[in-house]
Coordinates of C-alpha atoms in Angstrom, one line a residue:
M1 CA -2.0 -17.4 10.0
Y2 CA -4.3 -15.8 7.6
Q3 CA -4.2 -16.7 4.0
L4 CA -5.4 -14.1 1.5
S5 CA -6.4 -15.2 -1.9
M6 CA -3.9 -15.0 -4.7
V7 CA -6.6 -14.3 -7.2
G8 CA -8.1 -10.9 -8.2
S9 CA -6.3 -7.6 -8.7
Y10 CA -2.7 -7.5 -7.7
P11 CA -2.3 -11.0 -6.5
Y12 CA 1.4 -10.5 -5.7
A13 CA 1.0 -7.3 -3.7
E14 CA 2.9 -7.3 -0.4
K15 CA 0.3 -8.0 2.3
Y16 CA 0.5 -6.9 5.9
I17 CA -1.9 -8.1 8.6
V18 CA -3.2 -5.9 11.4
N19 CA -5.4 -7.3 14.2
L20 CA -7.9 -4.4 14.2
P21 CA -11.2 -3.9 12.3
E22 CA -10.9 -2.2 9.0
D23 CA -12.5 1.1 10.1
E24 CA -9.9 1.4 12.9
V25 CA -7.0 0.9 10.5
I26 CA -8.4 3.5 8.1
Q27 CA -8.8 5.9 11.0
K28 CA -5.2 5.4 12.0
I29 CA -4.1 6.1 8.4
V30 CA -6.2 9.3 8.3
D31 CA -4.8 10.3 11.7
L32 CA -1.2 9.7 10.5
K33 CA -1.7 11.8 7.4
E34 CA -3.1 14.6 9.5
K35 CA -0.1 14.4 11.9
E36 CA 2.4 14.1 9.0
P37 CA 0.9 16.1 6.1
S38 CA 4.1 15.4 4.1
L39 CA 2.7 11.9 3.5
Q40 CA -0.2 13.4 1.5
V41 CA 0.1 13.4 -2.3
P42 CA -0.2 17.0 -3.7
S43 CA -3.2 17.5 -5.9
A44 CA -2.5 17.0 -9.6
K45 CA -3.5 19.6 -12.2
P46 CA -5.9 18.7 -15.0
P47 CA -5.9 16.7 -17.1
F48 CA -4.3 14.3 -14.6
F49 CA -6.4 12.7 -11.9
S50 CA -5.9 13.5 -8.2
L51 CA -4.5 10.8 -6.0
T52 CA -7.2 11.0 -3.3
D53 CA -7.8 8.3 -0.8
S54 CA -11.2 6.8 -1.4
K55 CA -13.4 4.0 -0.2
S56 CA -15.1 1.6 -2.7
E57 CA -17.6 -1.1 -2.0
Y58 CA -14.7 -3.6 -1.3
E59 CA -11.7 -1.7 0.0
Y60 CA -10.1 1.6 0.9
H61 CA -7.5 2.9 -1.6
V62 CA -4.8 5.1 -0.1
F63 CA -1.8 6.8 -1.5
F64 CA 1.4 7.9 0.4
L65 CA 4.1 10.2 -0.6
L66 CA 7.5 9.0 0.6
K67 CA 10.1 11.3 2.2
D68 CA 11.9 11.8 -1.1
G69 CA 9.0 14.0 -2.1
K70 CA 8.5 12.3 -5.5
T71 CA 7.7 8.6 -4.9
V72 CA 4.1 7.6 -4.3
L73 CA 3.0 4.3 -2.9
S74 CA -0.5 2.9 -3.7
C75 CA -2.2 0.6 -1.2
F76 CA -5.5 -1.1 -0.5
V77 CA -6.9 -1.7 2.9
R78 CA -9.5 -4.5 3.2
N79 CA -11.0 -6.4 6.0
I80 CA -10.3 -10.1 6.3
D81 CA -12.9 -10.6 9.1
R82 CA -14.5 -8.4 11.7
Y83 CA -11.3 -8.1 13.7
T84 CA -8.5 -8.4 11.1
T85 CA -7.5 -6.2 8.3
A86 CA -5.0 -6.5 5.4
I87 CA -3.0 -3.6 4.0
K88 CA -1.8 -4.4 0.5
L89 CA 1.2 -2.5 -0.9
V90 CA 0.3 -2.6 -4.6
S91 CA 2.5 -0.3 -6.6
T92 CA 4.8 2.7 -6.8
G93 CA 4.8 5.7 -9.2
T94 CA 6.2 9.2 -9.5
G95 CA 4.6 12.5 -8.6
P96 CA 1.0 13.5 -8.2
E97 CA 0.2 12.1 -11.6
F98 CA 1.4 8.7 -10.5
L99 CA 3.6 8.3 -13.6
N100 CA 5.9 5.4 -14.3
T101 CA 3.8 3.0 -12.3
K102 CA 5.6 -0.2 -11.2
E103 CA 4.0 -3.1 -9.4
I104 CA 5.4 -4.4 -6.2
N105 CA 6.3 -8.1 -6.3
A106 CA 5.3 -8.4 -10.0
R107 CA 5.8 -12.0 -11.1
S108 CA 3.8 -12.3 -14.2
Y109 CA 5.4 -13.0 -17.6
F110 CA 2.9 -10.4 -19.0
V111 CA 4.0 -7.6 -16.7
L112 CA 7.2 -5.8 -17.4
R113 CA 9.3 -6.2 -14.2
D114 CA 10.4 -2.6 -13.8
L115 CA 11.7 -3.2 -10.3
N116 CA 14.7 -5.4 -9.7
S117 CA 14.8 -7.3 -6.4
K118 CA 16.8 -4.6 -4.6
E119 CA 14.4 -1.9 -5.6
N120 CA 11.4 -4.0 -4.7
R121 CA 12.8 -4.7 -1.2
Q122 CA 13.6 -1.0 -0.7
Y123 CA 10.1 0.1 -1.5
K124 CA 8.7 -2.4 1.0
R125 CA 11.2 -1.3 3.7
D126 CA 10.4 2.4 3.0
F127 CA 6.7 1.6 3.4
E128 CA 7.2 -0.3 6.6
K129 CA 9.5 2.4 8.1
Q130 CA 7.8 5.5 6.9
I131 CA 4.1 4.4 7.2
L132 CA 3.4 1.1 9.0
N133 CA 5.7 1.7 12.0
K134 CA 4.1 5.1 12.5
L135 CA 0.5 3.8 12.6
G136 CA 0.9 2.7 16.2
V137 CA -0.3 -0.8 15.5
E138 CA 1.3 -4.2 15.5
W139 CA 1.6 -5.6 12.0
K140 CA 3.0 -8.7 10.4
K141 CA 3.7 -9.8 6.8
D142 CA 1.3 -12.3 5.4
K143 CA 3.4 -15.3 4.3
W144 CA 1.7 -16.5 1.1

């Protein structure tokens, strides 16, 4: 079992492990969004930023629009090693402006827990059903 660090940004994000290199996981996400354009977040109008998938030096940041057409999930994709990748479900928000952002699994006393346990579980189930299961890869939750 792989242990991902609990330090850094979003230490309590829900982590999923895929036994593929990071670039292959990213390509599967891109392919899924091309196959199912409804998963794409519509472009926001100024002055709001656009929720565009992007690659930084450390990770790939990706946004998904759920079937309800208003809920957006924010995720990070990052390699663990050459053959293993983590997908971190970080937060949820509303609309292309990503308003009312709420962190998944927030446990800090300094973070307002906007999601109750039932809502938190439901967002994770929605992500697993509407995105992960459609990637065509085997995945498992990281037990931290």
